[in-house]
Amino acid sequence: MALRQIYHHETGLRPSSSSGLVGIPVPNPFRLRFRPSPALPLARTRSELGGGEEQGKAEKGDGEAKKGRRKEGVTLDDVNPVGLGRRSRQIFDEVWRKFSGLGQISRSLTDDDEGLLLIRGPMCEFTVPEAQDTTVLVVGATSRIGRIVVRKLMLRGYKVKALVRKADPEVIDMLPRSVSIVVGDVGEPSTLRAAVQGSNKIIYCATARSSITGDLNRVDYQGVCNVTKAFQDYNNQLAQLRAGKSSKSKLLLAKFKSAESLEGWEVRKGTYFQDVVATKYDGGMDAKFEFTETGDAVFSGYVFTRGGYVELSKKFSLPLGSTLDRYDGLLLSVGGNGKPYILILETGPLADTSQSKLYFARINTKVGFCRVRVPFSSFRPVKPDDPPLDPFLVHTLTIRFEPRRQKFVEAPGANNQDPRSFKLIMEYIKALPTGMETDFILVSCTGSGIELSRRDQVLKAKKAGEDALRRSGLGYTIIRPGPLREEPGGQRALIFDQGNRISQGISCADVADICVKALHDSTARNKSFDVCYEYVAEQGNELYELVAHLPDKANNYLTPALSVLEKNT
Amino acid sequence: MASRLGSLPPQLASSSLRHHRHHLLHPQCSGQASLSWRRAVAPAQLELISVSASTGRCLAPLLVKCNAQTAVATSLSQGTPVRPTSILVVGATGTLGRQVVRRALDEGYDVRCLVRPRPAPADFLRDWGATVVNGDLSKPETIPATLVGVHTVIDCATGRPEEPIRTVDWEGKVALIQCAKAMGIQKYVFYSIHNCDKHPEVPLMEIKHCTEKFLQDSGLKYLIIRLCGFMQGLIGQYAVPILEEKSVWGTDAPTRIAYMDTQDIARLTFIAMRNEKINKELLTFSGPRAWTTQEVVTLCERLAGQDANVTTVPVSILKFTRQLTRLFQWTNDVADRLAFSEVLSSDMVFSVPMAETYNLLGVDQKDIVTLERYLQDYFTNILKKLKDLKAQSKQTDIFL
């Protein structure tokens, strides 16, 4: 039937030479042109109907089609007994098929009719509308979770790329056929470039297969670093192609490359409290912000006053049309010698500074240059009653140094310095773009399933990997499942928690389901959490029962579960 | 959990020796009368079962002696380790089978599909990530290899309309069940037809009923699910002809059938399979509402916005044709297929109240798709697609 033929050959719809689109059942106007016989049997292939003159005359029933396209007039073909016999046989078959079909309760479809609509299309209960434009790279596609993730992605219509170490026949058999396989190793950054090309999101479920520390570090820590770096590079490349206007590009707030860039920055001194007596005897405080001969902008000074501070501040002007509410946080590239600083943002109407509210966040720097990411969510108001920071209203940024009695944290090479003097080399300040969805999903672990002897190493490597991902600036989701079980998923309620309190296991299929659901969920961005089966507490321990979420048919358990969790942890 | 061709599953050992005879009650069944199925013997004798010859026509039942030692048989069994997530789906290319495969893949099972070797194989199964193995129920020697390492068998297979029913639906199923028993399959899910016990004159129903009994007696852990009708079938039968303005054939039978979406059937099957309380059970799944042909056609007309060209065939003609075709040997298969006309004329309601089943499975009634919603989704999407194509076609006209 013609409709079925559309489903088969939709992409191959080539117009034949004389009539337009012979195969489409658009009613009336087209039908008159070729006068199909009343009951077109299934057996006719599309080529018969749509074939142009290039089709050979030997085609079965071709006489029919040709007759249809020509004008009226009885031709020799009409009275050809073979043709007549064939046609009558076809009509009879068709009628008989319909007749005998009446006698059955439930017929199965004889060909792959459902194809485009019922299976891959909108009527399938698995289809996710955003899936059509998304390519997901699955790292660790041969692992237990990875295989299920790949299948689930395929069912929902995503395009999947799988990173494997070797393209062996067994490996290829393990994966569905429409997955594009990329050969590479997470330990080798050069191989990753091909993998991240064209990917929108990454699901990382690879883990070290052996317990050698080197392997652990390679896959769980270094691998994560390499993949995030490759992905960031790719995104930056894309952003450059779009002249810095892509949603993933950072906004430049200040760049310290020349002496002019120091304009607008004001150095101020202040004290938290006045201790008149003490101020007479201490060394005072002083700071300056200058552009050195080496081409660096340096903010340096000393503070000997107890309770004193020095700061560097500027009212910045954003380029036209951009406001900070589209951004998630600040990125500073500084060389700070391991000292801590305080960032203060001032919000409020520009005209009236007495109405300003101040928000501060502490940052730590490392010895030498480092990039510090400060999400807006980590800023706290100076006055506790003030509302949380609204980036839209920010107009002034201040970097403050105050000496604090610190505990001796290990800071190699910084031991001999005086905690009261500082030197901060500023390179640039940018704003990090926000995003609605997560870009990178990492499957880590809680460690409760691993035997004690290995647990520390594994957890250390995994934590290092997680930190690398958080620092990278990508939107991340870190899932820490309890001990994995090979069971079918979707049957038990799940607990999502952020406190290291879980103890139960979880099935691989459920973890895979969470990975897939988190791809487009805005509540999943920048969160890390543990997940396991619900735990029915024994008597007396009910206080600690955590809230569980049951899957329903639509299975949207993820959003309500994650919306109560804290971001950026 | 190991499965091995020669091992003796414990359930088998508990009952004492008996052999079964199954008679096909169909009066027209030519010749063959008794079917028996063999039991594996005690491991002390270590005799392998010959599964290959189970054509169902064996007339000399095998007398076996079960001694007390058979109870400890499993200690001997070392075979292929079986993961509880491995499933074999028989009939995976069918309407129901493919939805079962998709659901199983989504829930994390390792799915193996039994398909017949074809020159142009059904590739979509492999695209989804299922493993495809070749086998044929009408050739029982191909079955055991496909069962290796499998925990559960889900049987959605039935013979195609152009084939004789008996080879696949009876003999093939018997072979499959025997094989499953011998190899220690842990669960067998079988799809049957609602009220199959009430219509012995319809061959397919009688066969399904006998298969149910056979399965129940086999000692396997089973789950039998009786179905009423599929919504998917209605698309090809009514929706497509209405859209194409072809003639729609229907009967004037007053039978009401409760159609159900195969995706829902698959989902409920898996819920039932995992439910520990349902061990040996017979469940019936029927859709939310029972429809007659006329009602379905009216609904399609309303949703398509077009009138259907309905040819109503009186049931009496069907019955007459059936009687006619029974007279000839070469039309016997057709007669079998037309036998449903007996059902249609008996004014049945093919539906059961599902409240208890939903309760048992923990499913909400609202989650089950109704026919109105299903057809509405279908028509909205297909009309949109046709509109897009039409728009596209207008463009390409320029070149001609």
mmCIF file of C-alpha atoms in Angstrom, chain A residues 212-508:
data_model
loop_
_atom_site.group_PDB
_atom_site.id
_atom_site.type_symbol
_atom_site.label_atom_id
_atom_site.label_comp_id
_atom_site.label_asym_id
_atom_site.label_seq_id
_atom_site.Cartn_x
_atom_site.Cartn_y
_atom_site.Cartn_z
ATOM 1 C CA ILE A 212 46.736 -1.384 40.359
ATOM 2 C CA THR A 213 47.049 2.161 41.559
ATOM 3 C CA GLY A 214 48.522 3.275 38.305
ATOM 4 C CA ASP A 215 45.551 2.013 36.416
ATOM 5 C CA LEU A 216 43.148 3.594 38.872
ATOM 6 C CA ASN A 217 44.796 6.923 38.507
ATOM 7 C CA ARG A 218 44.897 6.605 34.819
ATOM 8 C CA VAL A 219 41.254 5.886 34.298
ATOM 9 C CA ASP A 220 39.543 7.486 37.218
ATOM 10 C CA TYR A 221 41.603 10.587 37.579
ATOM 11 C CA GLN A 222 43.737 11.267 34.580
ATOM 12 C CA GLY A 223 41.117 9.962 32.218
ATOM 13 C CA VAL A 224 38.521 12.343 33.551
ATOM 14 C CA CYS A 225 40.973 15.205 33.273
ATOM 15 C CA ASN A 226 41.854 14.320 29.719
ATOM 16 C CA VAL A 227 38.313 13.914 28.568
ATOM 17 C CA THR A 228 37.118 17.123 30.185
ATOM 18 C CA LYS A 229 40.021 18.996 28.723
ATOM 19 C CA ALA A 230 39.380 17.617 25.258
ATOM 20 C CA PHE A 231 35.724 18.475 25.549
ATOM 21 C CA GLN A 232 36.471 21.999 26.745
ATOM 22 C CA ASP A 233 38.877 22.474 23.900
ATOM 23 C CA TYR A 234 36.262 21.346 21.463
ATOM 24 C CA ASN A 235 33.716 23.695 22.940
ATOM 25 C CA ASN A 236 36.144 26.566 22.804
ATOM 26 C CA GLN A 237 36.820 25.758 19.221
ATOM 27 C CA LEU A 238 33.143 25.901 18.486
ATOM 28 C CA ALA A 239 32.858 29.131 20.404
ATOM 29 C CA GLN A 240 35.627 30.661 18.393
ATOM 30 C CA LEU A 241 33.906 29.697 15.212
ATOM 31 C CA ARG A 242 30.950 31.653 16.394
ATOM 32 C CA ALA A 243 33.084 34.645 17.316
ATOM 33 C CA GLY A 244 32.741 34.178 21.005
ATOM 34 C CA LYS A 245 28.996 34.415 21.014
ATOM 35 C CA SER A 246 28.177 30.831 21.768
ATOM 36 C CA SER A 247 26.397 30.003 24.925
ATOM 37 C CA LYS A 248 29.439 28.299 26.227
ATOM 38 C CA SER A 249 31.861 31.178 25.906
ATOM 39 C CA LYS A 250 33.027 33.159 28.874
ATOM 40 C CA LEU A 251 32.557 36.853 29.265
ATOM 41 C CA LEU A 252 35.680 38.900 29.740
ATOM 42 C CA LEU A 253 35.376 41.326 32.594
ATOM 43 C CA ALA A 254 38.907 42.531 32.964
ATOM 44 C CA LYS A 255 42.172 41.718 31.327
ATOM 45 C CA PHE A 256 45.465 42.916 32.594
ATOM 46 C CA LYS A 257 47.728 43.112 29.651
ATOM 47 C CA SER A 258 48.836 46.664 29.565
ATOM 48 C CA ALA A 259 49.243 49.644 31.798
ATOM 49 C CA GLU A 260 45.925 51.112 30.728
ATOM 50 C CA SER A 261 44.111 48.161 32.104
ATOM 51 C CA LEU A 262 44.921 49.337 35.567
ATOM 52 C CA GLU A 263 42.662 52.299 35.247
ATOM 53 C CA GLY A 264 39.537 52.281 37.254
ATOM 54 C CA TRP A 265 41.024 50.047 39.874
ATOM 55 C CA GLU A 266 41.268 51.702 43.229
ATOM 56 C CA VAL A 267 43.323 50.637 46.133
ATOM 57 C CA ARG A 268 41.783 51.206 49.483
ATOM 58 C CA LYS A 269 42.594 50.496 53.035
ATOM 59 C CA GLY A 270 40.306 49.821 55.864
ATOM 60 C CA THR A 271 39.936 48.244 59.201
ATOM 61 C CA TYR A 272 37.392 45.999 60.725
ATOM 62 C CA PHE A 273 37.663 47.503 64.071
ATOM 63 C CA GLN A 274 39.477 50.382 65.563
ATOM 64 C CA ASP A 275 42.089 49.714 68.057
ATOM 65 C CA VAL A 276 43.561 53.119 68.566
ATOM 66 C CA VAL A 277 46.228 52.082 70.896
ATOM 67 C CA ALA A 278 47.504 49.272 68.772
ATOM 68 C CA THR A 279 47.576 51.277 65.604
ATOM 69 C CA LYS A 280 50.238 53.481 66.958
ATOM 70 C CA TYR A 281 52.627 50.664 67.300
ATOM 71 C CA ASP A 282 52.176 48.430 64.370
ATOM 72 C CA GLY A 283 53.666 48.850 61.007
ATOM 73 C CA GLY A 284 50.531 50.101 59.395
ATOM 74 C CA MET A 285 49.396 48.839 56.114
ATOM 75 C CA ASP A 286 49.936 49.753 52.565
ATOM 76 C CA ALA A 287 49.249 48.370 49.171
ATOM 77 C CA LYS A 288 49.750 49.252 45.594
ATOM 78 C CA PHE A 289 48.586 48.079 42.268
ATOM 79 C CA GLU A 290 51.100 48.543 39.521
ATOM 80 C CA PHE A 291 52.124 47.292 36.185
ATOM 81 C CA THR A 292 55.607 45.887 36.390
ATOM 82 C CA GLU A 293 58.231 45.754 33.723
ATOM 83 C CA THR A 294 57.667 42.090 33.230
ATOM 84 C CA GLY A 295 54.229 42.891 31.919
ATOM 85 C CA ASP A 296 52.304 41.708 34.912
ATOM 86 C CA ALA A 297 49.722 43.586 36.850
ATOM 87 C CA VAL A 298 50.644 43.130 40.458
ATOM 88 C CA PHE A 299 48.672 43.935 43.528
ATOM 89 C CA SER A 300 50.959 43.789 46.469
ATOM 90 C CA GLY A 301 51.434 45.138 49.919
ATOM 91 C CA TYR A 302 51.442 44.369 53.544
ATOM 92 C CA VAL A 303 49.068 44.601 56.405
ATOM 93 C CA PHE A 304 50.432 44.766 59.871
ATOM 94 C CA THR A 305 47.482 46.357 61.491
ATOM 95 C CA ARG A 306 45.382 43.993 63.432
ATOM 96 C CA GLY A 307 42.029 43.838 61.864
ATOM 97 C CA GLY A 308 43.086 45.773 58.868
ATOM 98 C CA TYR A 309 42.688 45.001 55.226
ATOM 99 C CA VAL A 310 43.567 46.368 51.865
ATOM 100 C CA GLU A 311 41.531 45.959 48.784
ATOM 101 C CA LEU A 312 41.444 46.583 45.121
ATOM 102 C CA SER A 313 38.178 47.528 43.656
ATOM 103 C CA LYS A 314 36.561 48.595 40.447
ATOM 104 C CA LYS A 315 33.200 49.440 39.134
ATOM 105 C CA PHE A 316 33.100 47.510 35.956
ATOM 106 C CA SER A 317 31.201 48.146 32.849
ATOM 107 C CA LEU A 318 29.860 45.254 30.953
ATOM 108 C CA PRO A 319 29.652 45.209 27.193
ATOM 109 C CA LEU A 320 26.358 46.305 25.827
ATOM 110 C CA GLY A 321 23.613 43.797 26.091
ATOM 111 C CA SER A 322 25.146 41.399 28.494
ATOM 112 C CA THR A 323 24.268 41.084 32.064
ATOM 113 C CA LEU A 324 25.709 38.882 34.674
ATOM 114 C CA ASP A 325 22.567 36.926 35.324
ATOM 115 C CA ARG A 326 23.362 34.746 32.354
ATOM 116 C CA TYR A 327 26.503 33.707 34.090
ATOM 117 C CA ASP A 328 27.130 31.254 36.778
ATOM 118 C CA GLY A 329 30.208 32.536 38.442
ATOM 119 C CA LEU A 330 33.556 34.223 38.136
ATOM 120 C CA LEU A 331 36.788 32.890 36.868
ATOM 121 C CA LEU A 332 39.986 34.551 37.908
ATOM 122 C CA SER A 333 43.371 33.724 36.571
ATOM 123 C CA VAL A 334 45.825 34.897 39.175
ATOM 124 C CA GLY A 335 49.143 34.074 40.719
ATOM 125 C CA GLY A 336 48.647 34.263 44.377
ATOM 126 C CA ASN A 337 51.375 32.561 46.293
ATOM 127 C CA GLY A 338 49.015 30.377 48.160
ATOM 128 C CA LYS A 339 47.373 33.183 50.082
ATOM 129 C CA PRO A 340 43.676 33.416 50.647
ATOM 130 C CA TYR A 341 41.707 36.420 49.493
ATOM 131 C CA ILE A 342 38.193 37.637 49.724
ATOM 132 C CA LEU A 343 36.079 38.618 46.782
ATOM 133 C CA ILE A 344 33.354 41.101 47.399
ATOM 134 C CA LEU A 345 30.575 41.946 45.055
ATOM 135 C CA GLU A 346 28.528 44.999 45.528
ATOM 136 C CA THR A 347 25.028 45.097 44.176
ATOM 137 C CA GLY A 348 22.446 47.726 44.098
ATOM 138 C CA PRO A 349 21.478 50.819 42.227
ATOM 139 C CA LEU A 350 24.537 52.549 40.900
ATOM 140 C CA ALA A 351 23.428 55.969 41.817
ATOM 141 C CA ASP A 352 22.833 55.306 45.427
ATOM 142 C CA THR A 353 25.684 53.464 47.049
ATOM 143 C CA SER A 354 24.165 53.564 50.457
ATOM 144 C CA GLN A 355 21.653 51.012 49.263
ATOM 145 C CA SER A 356 24.325 48.590 48.196
ATOM 146 C CA LYS A 357 24.482 45.137 49.508
ATOM 147 C CA LEU A 358 27.748 43.387 49.855
ATOM 148 C CA TYR A 359 28.423 39.742 49.205
ATOM 149 C CA PHE A 360 31.639 38.013 49.869
ATOM 150 C CA ALA A 361 33.334 34.749 49.121
ATOM 151 C CA ARG A 362 36.693 33.477 50.190
ATOM 152 C CA ILE A 363 39.045 32.129 47.621
ATOM 153 C CA ASN A 364 42.277 30.296 48.000
ATOM 154 C CA THR A 365 45.104 30.577 45.620
ATOM 155 C CA LYS A 366 47.914 28.242 44.931
ATOM 156 C CA VAL A 367 51.550 28.955 44.572
ATOM 157 C CA GLY A 368 52.078 30.126 41.070
ATOM 158 C CA PHE A 369 49.362 30.762 38.579
ATOM 159 C CA CYS A 370 46.015 29.187 38.980
ATOM 160 C CA ARG A 371 42.507 29.598 37.800
ATOM 161 C CA VAL A 372 39.972 30.090 40.488
ATOM 162 C CA ARG A 373 36.308 29.482 39.859
ATOM 163 C CA VAL A 374 33.888 31.133 42.159
ATOM 164 C CA PRO A 375 30.290 30.319 41.528
ATOM 165 C CA PHE A 376 27.831 33.047 42.379
ATOM 166 C CA SER A 377 26.086 30.648 44.667
ATOM 167 C CA SER A 378 29.022 30.641 47.027
ATOM 168 C CA PHE A 379 28.730 34.326 47.782
ATOM 169 C CA ARG A 380 27.179 35.108 51.131
ATOM 170 C CA PRO A 381 25.721 38.421 52.140
ATOM 171 C CA VAL A 382 27.754 40.443 54.603
ATOM 172 C CA LYS A 383 24.636 41.324 56.488
ATOM 173 C CA PRO A 384 22.892 38.045 57.161
ATOM 174 C CA ASP A 385 19.445 39.406 56.522
ATOM 175 C CA ASP A 386 20.104 40.413 52.977
ATOM 176 C CA PRO A 387 18.646 38.391 50.139
ATOM 177 C CA PRO A 388 20.912 36.072 48.178
ATOM 178 C CA LEU A 389 23.116 37.444 45.473
ATOM 179 C CA ASP A 390 21.413 38.531 42.318
ATOM 180 C CA PRO A 391 24.098 38.724 39.675
ATOM 181 C CA PHE A 392 22.042 41.032 37.570
ATOM 182 C CA LEU A 393 22.573 43.898 39.992
ATOM 183 C CA VAL A 394 26.289 43.573 40.505
ATOM 184 C CA HIS A 395 28.292 46.652 39.679
ATOM 185 C CA THR A 396 31.502 46.555 41.651
ATOM 186 C CA LEU A 397 34.079 43.896 42.266
ATOM 187 C CA THR A 398 36.593 44.063 45.071
ATOM 188 C CA ILE A 399 39.511 41.835 45.931
ATOM 189 C CA ARG A 400 40.506 42.095 49.510
ATOM 190 C CA PHE A 401 43.412 40.812 51.454
ATOM 191 C CA GLU A 402 43.402 40.498 55.182
ATOM 192 C CA PRO A 403 45.917 38.650 57.236
ATOM 193 C CA ARG A 404 44.537 35.771 59.133
ATOM 194 C CA ARG A 405 46.095 33.477 61.556
ATOM 195 C CA GLN A 406 46.046 30.345 59.509
ATOM 196 C CA LYS A 407 46.594 26.835 60.525
ATOM 197 C CA PHE A 408 49.648 25.531 58.899
ATOM 198 C CA VAL A 409 48.328 23.906 55.828
ATOM 199 C CA GLU A 410 50.963 22.302 53.738
ATOM 200 C CA ALA A 411 51.960 24.788 51.112
ATOM 201 C CA PRO A 412 55.202 23.724 49.561
ATOM 202 C CA GLY A 413 57.505 26.617 49.009
ATOM 203 C CA ALA A 414 55.327 29.094 50.817
ATOM 204 C CA ASN A 415 56.426 28.294 54.309
ATOM 205 C CA ASN A 416 58.819 31.080 54.728
ATOM 206 C CA GLN A 417 56.475 33.825 53.806
ATOM 207 C CA ASP A 418 55.019 36.274 56.124
ATOM 208 C CA PRO A 419 51.289 35.838 56.275
ATOM 209 C CA ARG A 420 50.815 39.534 56.471
ATOM 210 C CA SER A 421 52.251 40.524 53.176
ATOM 211 C CA PHE A 422 50.953 39.492 49.864
ATOM 212 C CA LYS A 423 51.543 39.698 46.212
ATOM 213 C CA LEU A 424 48.830 38.948 43.711
ATOM 214 C CA ILE A 425 49.543 38.848 40.021
ATOM 215 C CA MET A 426 46.386 39.400 38.052
ATOM 216 C CA GLU A 427 45.908 38.077 34.617
ATOM 217 C CA TYR A 428 42.231 38.231 33.810
ATOM 218 C CA ILE A 429 38.780 38.054 35.245
ATOM 219 C CA LYS A 430 36.008 36.372 33.331
ATOM 220 C CA ALA A 431 32.486 35.313 33.957
ATOM 221 C CA LEU A 432 31.472 31.681 33.527
ATOM 222 C CA PRO A 433 28.411 31.009 31.425
ATOM 223 C CA THR A 434 25.522 29.255 32.963
ATOM 224 C CA GLY A 435 23.723 26.428 31.261
ATOM 225 C CA MET A 436 20.450 24.703 31.613
ATOM 226 C CA GLU A 437 21.633 21.195 31.199
ATOM 227 C CA THR A 438 24.511 19.182 32.326
ATOM 228 C CA ASP A 439 27.297 18.421 29.869
ATOM 229 C CA PHE A 440 29.223 15.712 31.561
ATOM 230 C CA ILE A 441 27.906 12.873 33.652
ATOM 231 C CA LEU A 442 30.392 11.003 35.740
ATOM 232 C CA VAL A 443 29.643 7.734 37.445
ATOM 233 C CA SER A 444 31.765 7.519 40.516
ATOM 234 C CA CYS A 445 31.227 5.311 43.529
ATOM 235 C CA THR A 446 30.586 5.440 47.211
ATOM 236 C CA GLY A 447 33.128 2.836 48.027
ATOM 237 C CA SER A 448 30.918 0.806 50.274
ATOM 238 C CA GLY A 449 31.092 -2.117 47.932
ATOM 239 C CA ILE A 450 34.834 -2.313 47.704
ATOM 240 C CA GLU A 451 36.871 -4.317 50.112
ATOM 241 C CA LEU A 452 38.669 -2.336 52.751
ATOM 242 C CA SER A 453 42.168 -2.896 51.513
ATOM 243 C CA ARG A 454 41.516 -1.151 48.259
ATOM 244 C CA ARG A 455 38.914 1.259 49.356
ATOM 245 C CA ASP A 456 41.106 4.203 50.191
ATOM 246 C CA GLN A 457 43.006 4.160 46.960
ATOM 247 C CA VAL A 458 39.923 3.830 44.889
ATOM 248 C CA LEU A 459 38.139 6.582 46.707
ATOM 249 C CA LYS A 460 41.120 8.859 46.421
ATOM 250 C CA ALA A 461 41.370 8.366 42.696
ATOM 251 C CA LYS A 462 37.659 8.810 42.226
ATOM 252 C CA LYS A 463 37.612 11.946 44.308
ATOM 253 C CA ALA A 464 40.481 13.390 42.343
ATOM 254 C CA GLY A 465 38.533 12.718 39.179
ATOM 255 C CA GLU A 466 35.449 14.362 40.580
ATOM 256 C CA ASP A 467 37.360 17.441 41.600
ATOM 257 C CA ALA A 468 38.932 17.685 38.193
ATOM 258 C CA LEU A 469 35.503 17.646 36.657
ATOM 259 C CA ARG A 470 34.157 20.287 38.982
ATOM 260 C CA ARG A 471 37.075 22.544 38.297
ATOM 261 C CA SER A 472 36.781 22.239 34.581
ATOM 262 C CA GLY A 473 33.862 24.573 34.259
ATOM 263 C CA LEU A 474 31.611 22.146 32.431
ATOM 264 C CA GLY A 475 28.144 21.520 33.691
ATOM 265 C CA TYR A 476 28.529 18.299 35.567
ATOM 266 C CA THR A 477 26.518 15.630 37.281
ATOM 267 C CA ILE A 478 28.318 13.225 39.518
ATOM 268 C CA ILE A 479 26.476 10.077 40.429
ATOM 269 C CA ARG A 480 27.760 7.889 43.200
ATOM 270 C CA PRO A 481 25.865 4.632 43.237
ATOM 271 C CA GLY A 482 25.998 2.098 46.007
ATOM 272 C CA PRO A 483 27.366 -1.379 45.301
ATOM 273 C CA LEU A 484 26.180 -2.451 41.866
ATOM 274 C CA ARG A 485 23.932 -5.394 41.332
ATOM 275 C CA GLU A 486 23.057 -7.140 38.135
ATOM 276 C CA GLU A 487 19.331 -6.966 38.313
ATOM 277 C CA PRO A 488 16.671 -5.495 36.130
ATOM 278 C CA GLY A 489 15.950 -1.912 36.903
ATOM 279 C CA GLY A 490 12.850 0.116 37.465
ATOM 280 C CA GLN A 491 11.414 -1.996 40.199
ATOM 281 C CA ARG A 492 12.454 -0.461 43.458
ATOM 282 C CA ALA A 493 12.343 2.989 44.844
ATOM 283 C CA LEU A 494 15.563 4.959 44.927
ATOM 284 C CA ILE A 495 17.094 7.240 47.478
ATOM 285 C CA PHE A 496 19.081 10.270 46.476
ATOM 286 C CA ASP A 497 21.287 11.785 49.094
ATOM 287 C CA GLN A 498 24.279 13.973 49.521
ATOM 288 C CA GLY A 499 25.650 12.948 52.806
ATOM 289 C CA ASN A 500 27.598 9.726 52.461
ATOM 290 C CA ARG A 501 24.944 7.965 54.388
ATOM 291 C CA ILE A 502 23.794 5.335 51.995
ATOM 292 C CA SER A 503 24.427 1.701 52.453
ATOM 293 C CA GLN A 504 22.237 -0.241 50.067
ATOM 294 C CA GLY A 505 23.055 -1.434 46.634
ATOM 295 C CA ILE A 506 21.484 -0.456 43.363
ATOM 296 C CA SER A 507 21.101 -2.170 40.038
ATOM 297 C CA CYS A 508 23.224 -1.217 37.047
#
